[in-house]
Amino acid sequence: MRWNSFFSPTLRDAPSDAEAVSHKLLVRGGFIRQLHSGHYILLPLAHRVRKKIISIIETEMDAIGGQQVQMPTLQTASMWQKSGRLESMGDIMFRLQDRHGTEAALGVTAEEIFAIAATEITSYKQLPQMWYQIHTKYRDEARPKSGLLRVREFTMKDAYSFDLDEDGLDASFKHQHEAYTKIFERMDLKAIPVEASSGNMGGSDSIEFMVQAEAGEDYTVICNGCGYGANIEKAVSQLDPIADLEAPEKPAKFSTPNIRTIAALAEAGHAAENQIKTMVYVIDGQLTLALVRGDHLLNEQKLADATGGVTIRQANSEETVRLLGAEPGSLGGVGVTELPILADLALRGRSNMTTGANENNFHLSGVDIERDIDIKEWLDLRSVQNGDRCSECGDLLKIVTTIESGHIFKLGTKYAKTFGANILDENGKSRTVLMGSYGIGVERAIATIVETHHDEKGIIWPITVAPFQVVITIVQTKDEESVRIGEEIYESLSEEGIEVLLDDRDARPGVKFADAELIGIPYRITVGPKGIANGVIEFVPRATGETALIPIPEVTSYISEIVRT
RNA sequence: CGGGACGUGGCGCAGCUCGGUAGCGCACCUGCUUUGGGAGCAGGGGGUCGAGAGUUCAAAUCUCUCCGUCCCGACCA
């Protein structure tokens, strides 16, 4: 490709509303333009990168027996109704009507369709199957952000496996896991597989592939000691035991004027770790108390997972007052019998604690949690905090921000059963197939690579996904000798199958160098009178910036060698 | 959905307080000079000032409504 006719509108300044590094660089480099919030135009540079990533994914999916298909993205609401996700997806789903008034939706994900397609499988002899598509997904995100990292319309590779039994599902899951490892390696993303919640997808054995990056939106707990890793929505840790003084025979009410926070109560002499924090939630319409230790944070996803709740929100103060008789800040579980009370495991066995008295400006001390509160269930509800110890090895845990780059999980019969994906086994008995679901966001991968591969000058693409592998910068387009040699190298490298961008633009060298560095092409060849006088060109890897002088006749073999390895 | 900010040529911004008919830098076009790290000079093109309504002799500027965009939080396979 000749830069003279290649469209790559680079900018000196990033748009003022771009925050994430990848967002700024992709816009400045002329890869993308925003159409409106959450929808981006992919210009030629981005499209080339996207194709590279898709090709890597396809190769690895095919290598584990994946068969590519293409599903409709416009789907009837009734299909989603059947799986129950028309409701549970909530506002994330774009909904519309056709001319007959039939309710429809745009594809958010495709478990339903694949389960329907799987009804075509009739015999155990046809199993296992692994199907995938690389297709557009639509999600009406509450807040699209950070350029390509969170958008409303994007390309996803979504794969679905179909197996006869658990062993088969385990094998399919393992194949995907291994394929993901290869895919991320090939894109040079250091993706850490971590335990995760499967959210409203339903299922078990949920593993997310997380890439550490400042712009990441997920919190991941990592142990340097043993390699334990888990999404904060799932992570566990061990706590130092607390030796409580014996509680008095019964709780004592005491006056706490204007004390409404854990911190204020702690200042008044009741250490946060000796307090019970009482939170009121509405879980699928049911008001519920959730208790955690005063210095702990409740994780709503854990609450949702533990209760199987689909819609969860904190109760408003009106509901709270109506049911408990007090406002947040003075709430507690003592004496509450009409609401289910869920308590975090860290509270188990604790006594002599302090909690709200369900009367504004009063608290109770000397509370023995098991004796005084009618706990319905003990659950893991708390978020791991920085400095907690690993429950595997005891080492310190740390919390890092990460980008969720891939997610694989086992669905079991959840969708297969609903849509009747049954087969006959070797005994002629009808069985429901077991499904797994495996996703990677393509444009998010583009952004994630940029987040982790850049410097102050711009992007540094890994060669495997770079829009071009080599750029030839002709320093002086008016110098005929330079142009001739540049063209020659361009021709011979292109014949070698190398993707070359020939910078034949009539621009000043500084502009050309800056552009080449901004868009991040891994290798640059500089052709100019200075080098030609000595029979050489300059070769500069983008990553190191270290210039090597290569004799002109050796250029093609030298570069092909490097690009291929 | 709660909180905050912003909307003026493609990008970055000024002008708004105190109404008088739109300007700067970059980018773009033409010419000349220049050319190894974002050139110089000269000339030029491009903006219903987010939209609508109102106040006024007069609105980018004041008022109201709406729309859009970003940030924080909530939420998020």
Short mmCIF file of N, CA, C and O (backbone and C1' of nucleotides) in Angstrom, two decimals, chain A residues 12-13 15-17 36-37 139 143 150 154 156 201 300 407 476 478 508-510 513 515 517 524 528 538, chain B residues 1-2 6 10-13 25-27 34-39 68-77:
data_model
loop_
_atom_site.label_atom_id
_atom_site.label_comp_id
_atom_site.label_asym_id
_atom_site.label_seq_id
_atom_site.Cartn_x
_atom_site.Cartn_y
_atom_site.Cartn_z
N ARG A 12 -2.90 15.70 15.50
CA ARG A 12 -1.92 16.06 16.52
C ARG A 12 -2.51 16.01 17.90
O ARG A 12 -1.88 15.62 18.86
N ASP A 13 -3.77 16.45 17.99
CA ASP A 13 -4.43 16.49 19.28
C ASP A 13 -5.50 15.41 19.34
O ASP A 13 -6.20 15.19 18.37
N PRO A 15 -9.11 14.10 20.72
CA PRO A 15 -10.35 14.78 21.11
C PRO A 15 -10.33 15.00 22.62
O PRO A 15 -9.84 14.16 23.37
N SER A 16 -10.89 16.12 23.05
CA SER A 16 -10.75 16.48 24.46
C SER A 16 -11.51 15.52 25.38
O SER A 16 -11.19 15.40 26.55
N ASP A 17 -12.50 14.83 24.83
CA ASP A 17 -13.26 13.95 25.71
C ASP A 17 -12.71 12.52 25.76
O ASP A 17 -13.28 11.67 26.40
N HIS A 36 -21.53 7.96 17.19
CA HIS A 36 -22.13 8.52 18.38
C HIS A 36 -21.76 7.62 19.55
O HIS A 36 -21.04 6.65 19.37
N SER A 37 -22.27 7.95 20.70
CA SER A 37 -21.81 7.27 21.89
C SER A 37 -21.89 5.74 21.76
O SER A 37 -22.97 5.19 21.55
N ARG A 139 -25.48 -4.12 22.53
CA ARG A 139 -25.80 -3.99 23.95
C ARG A 139 -26.02 -2.52 24.30
O ARG A 139 -25.13 -1.71 24.09
N ARG A 143 -23.48 2.90 30.19
CA ARG A 143 -22.49 3.95 29.97
C ARG A 143 -21.36 3.45 29.08
O ARG A 143 -20.38 2.89 29.57
N ARG A 150 -15.66 -0.16 25.85
CA ARG A 150 -17.06 -0.49 26.16
C ARG A 150 -17.96 0.23 25.19
O ARG A 150 -18.13 1.45 25.26
N PHE A 154 -20.55 -4.20 18.68
CA PHE A 154 -19.18 -4.70 18.52
C PHE A 154 -19.17 -6.13 17.98
O PHE A 154 -20.21 -6.80 17.95
N MET A 156 -18.12 -9.93 18.21
CA MET A 156 -17.73 -10.90 19.21
C MET A 156 -17.54 -12.25 18.54
O MET A 156 -18.28 -12.63 17.66
N MET A 201 -25.70 -15.19 32.80
CA MET A 201 -25.59 -16.19 31.75
C MET A 201 -26.04 -17.53 32.30
O MET A 201 -26.51 -18.38 31.59
N GLU A 300 -22.27 -6.90 45.67
CA GLU A 300 -23.64 -7.17 45.22
C GLU A 300 -23.73 -8.38 44.29
O GLU A 300 -24.72 -9.09 44.28
N HIS A 407 -14.15 -14.72 28.09
CA HIS A 407 -14.93 -15.33 29.17
C HIS A 407 -15.42 -16.68 28.67
O HIS A 407 -16.00 -16.78 27.61
N GLN A 476 13.17 11.76 1.26
CA GLN A 476 13.18 12.82 0.27
C GLN A 476 12.48 12.35 -0.98
O GLN A 476 13.10 11.71 -1.82
N LYS A 478 11.69 13.93 -3.47
CA LYS A 478 12.17 14.60 -4.68
C LYS A 478 13.49 14.00 -5.14
O LYS A 478 13.97 14.29 -6.24
N ARG A 508 7.32 16.47 5.10
CA ARG A 508 8.62 16.60 5.75
C ARG A 508 8.92 15.33 6.53
O ARG A 508 8.02 14.64 7.02
N PRO A 509 10.20 14.98 6.63
CA PRO A 509 10.59 13.74 7.30
C PRO A 509 10.02 13.65 8.72
O PRO A 509 9.56 12.58 9.12
N GLY A 510 10.03 14.74 9.43
CA GLY A 510 9.54 14.71 10.81
C GLY A 510 8.09 14.24 10.88
O GLY A 510 7.72 13.47 11.76
N PHE A 513 8.02 10.41 10.12
CA PHE A 513 8.49 9.60 11.26
C PHE A 513 7.44 9.58 12.36
O PHE A 513 7.12 8.54 12.92
N ASP A 515 4.22 10.09 12.18
CA ASP A 515 3.04 9.31 11.80
C ASP A 515 3.31 7.80 11.91
O ASP A 515 2.49 7.05 12.41
N GLU A 517 5.40 6.30 13.76
CA GLU A 517 5.48 5.91 15.17
C GLU A 517 4.11 5.93 15.84
O GLU A 517 3.79 5.06 16.65
N ARG A 524 10.45 -0.09 10.67
CA ARG A 524 10.56 1.00 9.71
C ARG A 524 11.86 0.89 8.94
O ARG A 524 12.92 0.62 9.54
N GLY A 528 17.03 7.26 2.47
CA GLY A 528 17.36 8.66 2.25
C GLY A 528 18.74 8.79 1.63
O GLY A 528 19.53 7.84 1.63
N GLU A 538 18.29 2.49 6.65
CA GLU A 538 18.22 2.32 8.10
C GLU A 538 17.04 1.44 8.45
O GLU A 538 15.97 1.58 7.87
P C B 1 -33.12 7.30 32.48
"O5'" C B 1 -32.59 7.18 33.97
"C5'" C B 1 -33.52 7.01 35.01
"C4'" C B 1 -32.77 6.82 36.28
"C3'" C B 1 -31.91 8.00 36.73
"O3'" C B 1 -32.67 8.99 37.39
"C1'" C B 1 -30.65 6.01 36.93
P G B 2 -32.12 10.50 37.46
"O5'" G B 2 -31.04 10.41 38.62
"C5'" G B 2 -31.40 10.65 39.97
"C4'" G B 2 -30.16 10.67 40.83
"C3'" G B 2 -29.18 11.80 40.56
"O3'" G B 2 -29.55 13.02 41.19
"C1'" G B 2 -27.99 9.78 40.64
P C B 6 -19.14 23.97 32.16
"O5'" C B 6 -19.05 23.39 30.67
"C5'" C B 6 -17.78 23.19 30.06
"C4'" C B 6 -17.92 22.25 28.90
"C3'" C B 6 -18.75 22.75 27.73
"O3'" C B 6 -18.03 23.63 26.90
"C1'" C B 6 -19.31 20.50 28.20
P G B 10 -16.60 20.54 10.53
"O5'" G B 10 -15.38 19.55 10.76
"C5'" G B 10 -15.60 18.14 10.79
"C4'" G B 10 -14.29 17.45 11.01
"C3'" G B 10 -13.62 17.77 12.34
"O3'" G B 10 -14.07 16.92 13.37
"C1'" G B 10 -12.06 18.06 10.57
P C B 11 -14.23 17.43 14.84
"O5'" C B 11 -12.72 17.55 15.32
"C5'" C B 11 -11.98 16.39 15.69
"C4'" C B 11 -10.62 16.79 16.20
"C3'" C B 11 -10.62 17.82 17.32
"O3'" C B 11 -10.88 17.25 18.59
"C1'" C B 11 -9.06 18.48 15.69
P G B 12 -11.57 18.15 19.68
"O5'" G B 12 -10.39 19.14 20.10
"C5'" G B 12 -9.20 18.63 20.69
"C4'" G B 12 -8.25 19.77 20.95
"C3'" G B 12 -8.83 20.93 21.76
"O3'" G B 12 -8.83 20.65 23.14
"C1'" G B 12 -7.67 21.77 19.89
P C B 13 -9.95 21.30 24.04
"O5'" C B 13 -10.09 22.77 23.46
"C5'" C B 13 -10.35 23.84 24.30
"C4'" C B 13 -9.65 25.08 23.77
"C3'" C B 13 -10.43 26.39 23.97
"O3'" C B 13 -10.29 26.88 25.30
"C1'" C B 13 -9.56 26.32 21.78
P G B 25 -3.55 31.92 13.45
"O5'" G B 25 -3.18 30.56 14.20
"C5'" G B 25 -2.15 30.54 15.18
"C4'" G B 25 -2.05 29.16 15.76
"C3'" G B 25 -1.97 28.03 14.75
"O3'" G B 25 -0.65 27.86 14.24
"C1'" G B 25 -3.55 27.47 16.40
P C B 26 -0.47 27.24 12.77
"O5'" C B 26 -1.02 25.75 12.90
"C5'" C B 26 -0.27 24.77 13.61
"C4'" C B 26 -1.05 23.49 13.69
"C3'" C B 26 -1.43 22.84 12.36
"O3'" C B 26 -0.36 22.12 11.77
"C1'" C B 26 -3.30 22.81 13.81
P A B 27 -0.26 22.03 10.18
"O5'" A B 27 -1.62 21.29 9.79
"C5'" A B 27 -1.78 19.90 10.00
"C4'" A B 27 -3.15 19.46 9.57
"C3'" A B 27 -3.49 19.75 8.11
"O3'" A B 27 -2.96 18.76 7.24
"C1'" A B 27 -5.27 20.45 9.48
P U B 34 15.00 26.46 -2.50
"O5'" U B 34 14.45 25.89 -1.12
"C5'" U B 34 15.22 25.95 0.04
"C4'" U B 34 14.45 25.47 1.24
"C3'" U B 34 14.63 24.00 1.58
"O3'" U B 34 15.86 23.77 2.22
"C1'" U B 34 12.35 24.59 1.82
P U B 35 16.68 22.48 1.76
"O5'" U B 35 15.93 21.32 2.56
"C5'" U B 35 15.59 21.50 3.93
"C4'" U B 35 14.72 20.36 4.37
"C3'" U B 35 15.36 19.00 4.11
"O3'" U B 35 15.14 18.16 5.22
"C1'" U B 35 13.23 19.10 3.09
P G B 36 16.26 17.97 6.27
"O5'" G B 36 15.40 17.18 7.34
"C5'" G B 36 15.03 15.84 7.12
"C4'" G B 36 15.53 15.01 8.27
"C3'" G B 36 16.80 15.54 8.92
"O3'" G B 36 16.77 15.24 10.31
"C1'" G B 36 17.16 13.38 8.08
P G B 37 15.97 16.25 11.30
"O5'" G B 37 14.49 15.68 11.04
"C5'" G B 37 13.40 16.57 10.84
"C4'" G B 37 12.41 16.40 11.96
"C3'" G B 37 12.87 16.94 13.32
"O3'" G B 37 11.73 17.44 14.02
"C1'" G B 37 12.39 14.63 13.51
P G B 38 11.18 18.92 13.50
"O5'" G B 38 9.99 18.45 12.57
"C5'" G B 38 8.96 17.68 13.10
"C4'" G B 38 7.69 17.92 12.34
"C3'" G B 38 7.11 19.33 12.51
"O3'" G B 38 6.38 19.60 11.33
"C1'" G B 38 5.58 17.74 13.34
P A B 39 6.99 20.57 10.23
"O5'" A B 39 7.39 21.90 11.01
"C5'" A B 39 6.89 23.12 10.59
"C4'" A B 39 8.01 23.94 9.96
"C3'" A B 39 7.53 25.26 9.39
"O3'" A B 39 7.45 26.22 10.43
"C1'" A B 39 8.95 24.17 7.85
P G B 68 -30.43 12.25 23.00
"O5'" G B 68 -28.98 12.74 22.62
"C5'" G B 68 -28.54 12.70 21.27
"C4'" G B 68 -27.24 13.45 21.14
"C3'" G B 68 -26.10 12.91 21.97
"O3'" G B 68 -25.47 11.82 21.34
"C1'" G B 68 -26.19 15.26 22.18
P U B 69 -24.83 10.66 22.24
"O5'" U B 69 -23.54 11.38 22.82
"C5'" U B 69 -22.45 11.68 21.97
"C4'" U B 69 -21.41 12.46 22.71
"C3'" U B 69 -20.89 11.84 24.00
"O3'" U B 69 -19.97 10.79 23.76
"C1'" U B 69 -21.29 14.13 24.35
P C B 70 -19.80 9.64 24.84
"O5'" C B 70 -18.86 10.34 25.93
"C5'" C B 70 -17.55 10.74 25.58
"C4'" C B 70 -16.99 11.61 26.67
"C3'" C B 70 -16.93 10.98 28.05
"O3'" C B 70 -15.79 10.15 28.19
"C1'" C B 70 -17.83 13.14 28.23
P C B 71 -15.83 8.95 29.24
"O5'" C B 71 -15.69 9.72 30.63
"C5'" C B 71 -14.48 10.38 30.97
"C4'" C B 71 -14.63 11.08 32.30
"C3'" C B 71 -15.13 10.19 33.44
"O3'" C B 71 -14.10 9.43 34.02
"C1'" C B 71 -16.35 12.20 33.43
P C B 72 -14.46 7.99 34.61
"O5'" C B 72 -15.14 8.35 36.01
"C5'" C B 72 -14.42 9.02 37.02
"C4'" C B 72 -15.32 9.27 38.21
"C3'" C B 72 -16.16 8.08 38.67
"O3'" C B 72 -15.43 7.17 39.45
"C1'" C B 72 -17.52 9.99 38.56
P G B 73 -15.80 5.62 39.36
"O5'" G B 73 -17.26 5.56 39.98
"C5'" G B 73 -17.44 5.70 41.38
"C4'" G B 73 -18.90 5.84 41.71
"C3'" G B 73 -19.78 4.63 41.42
"O3'" G B 73 -19.64 3.61 42.38
"C1'" G B 73 -20.89 6.60 40.75
P A B 74 -19.90 2.12 41.96
"O5'" A B 74 -21.46 2.12 41.61
"C5'" A B 74 -22.44 2.11 42.65
"C4'" A B 74 -23.81 2.09 42.05
"C3'" A B 74 -24.12 0.90 41.15
"O3'" A B 74 -24.53 -0.23 41.88
"C1'" A B 74 -24.76 2.88 40.05
P C B 75 -23.98 -1.64 41.49
"O5'" C B 75 -24.47 -1.80 39.98
"C5'" C B 75 -25.84 -2.04 39.68
"C4'" C B 75 -26.06 -1.93 38.20
"C3'" C B 75 -25.32 -2.97 37.35
"O3'" C B 75 -26.03 -4.19 37.28
"C1'" C B 75 -24.97 -0.84 36.42
P C B 76 -25.21 -5.56 37.21
"O5'" C B 76 -24.49 -5.44 35.81
"C5'" C B 76 -25.23 -5.51 34.59
"C4'" C B 76 -24.33 -5.24 33.43
"C3'" C B 76 -23.18 -6.23 33.25
"O3'" C B 76 -23.61 -7.38 32.54
"C1'" C B 76 -22.36 -4.02 33.08
P A B 77 -23.50 -8.81 33.22
"O5'" A B 77 -23.05 -9.78 32.04
"C5'" A B 77 -24.04 -10.47 31.32
"C4'" A B 77 -23.44 -11.64 30.61
"C3'" A B 77 -22.20 -12.23 31.27
"O3'" A B 77 -22.19 -13.63 31.03
"C1'" A B 77 -21.70 -11.52 29.09
#
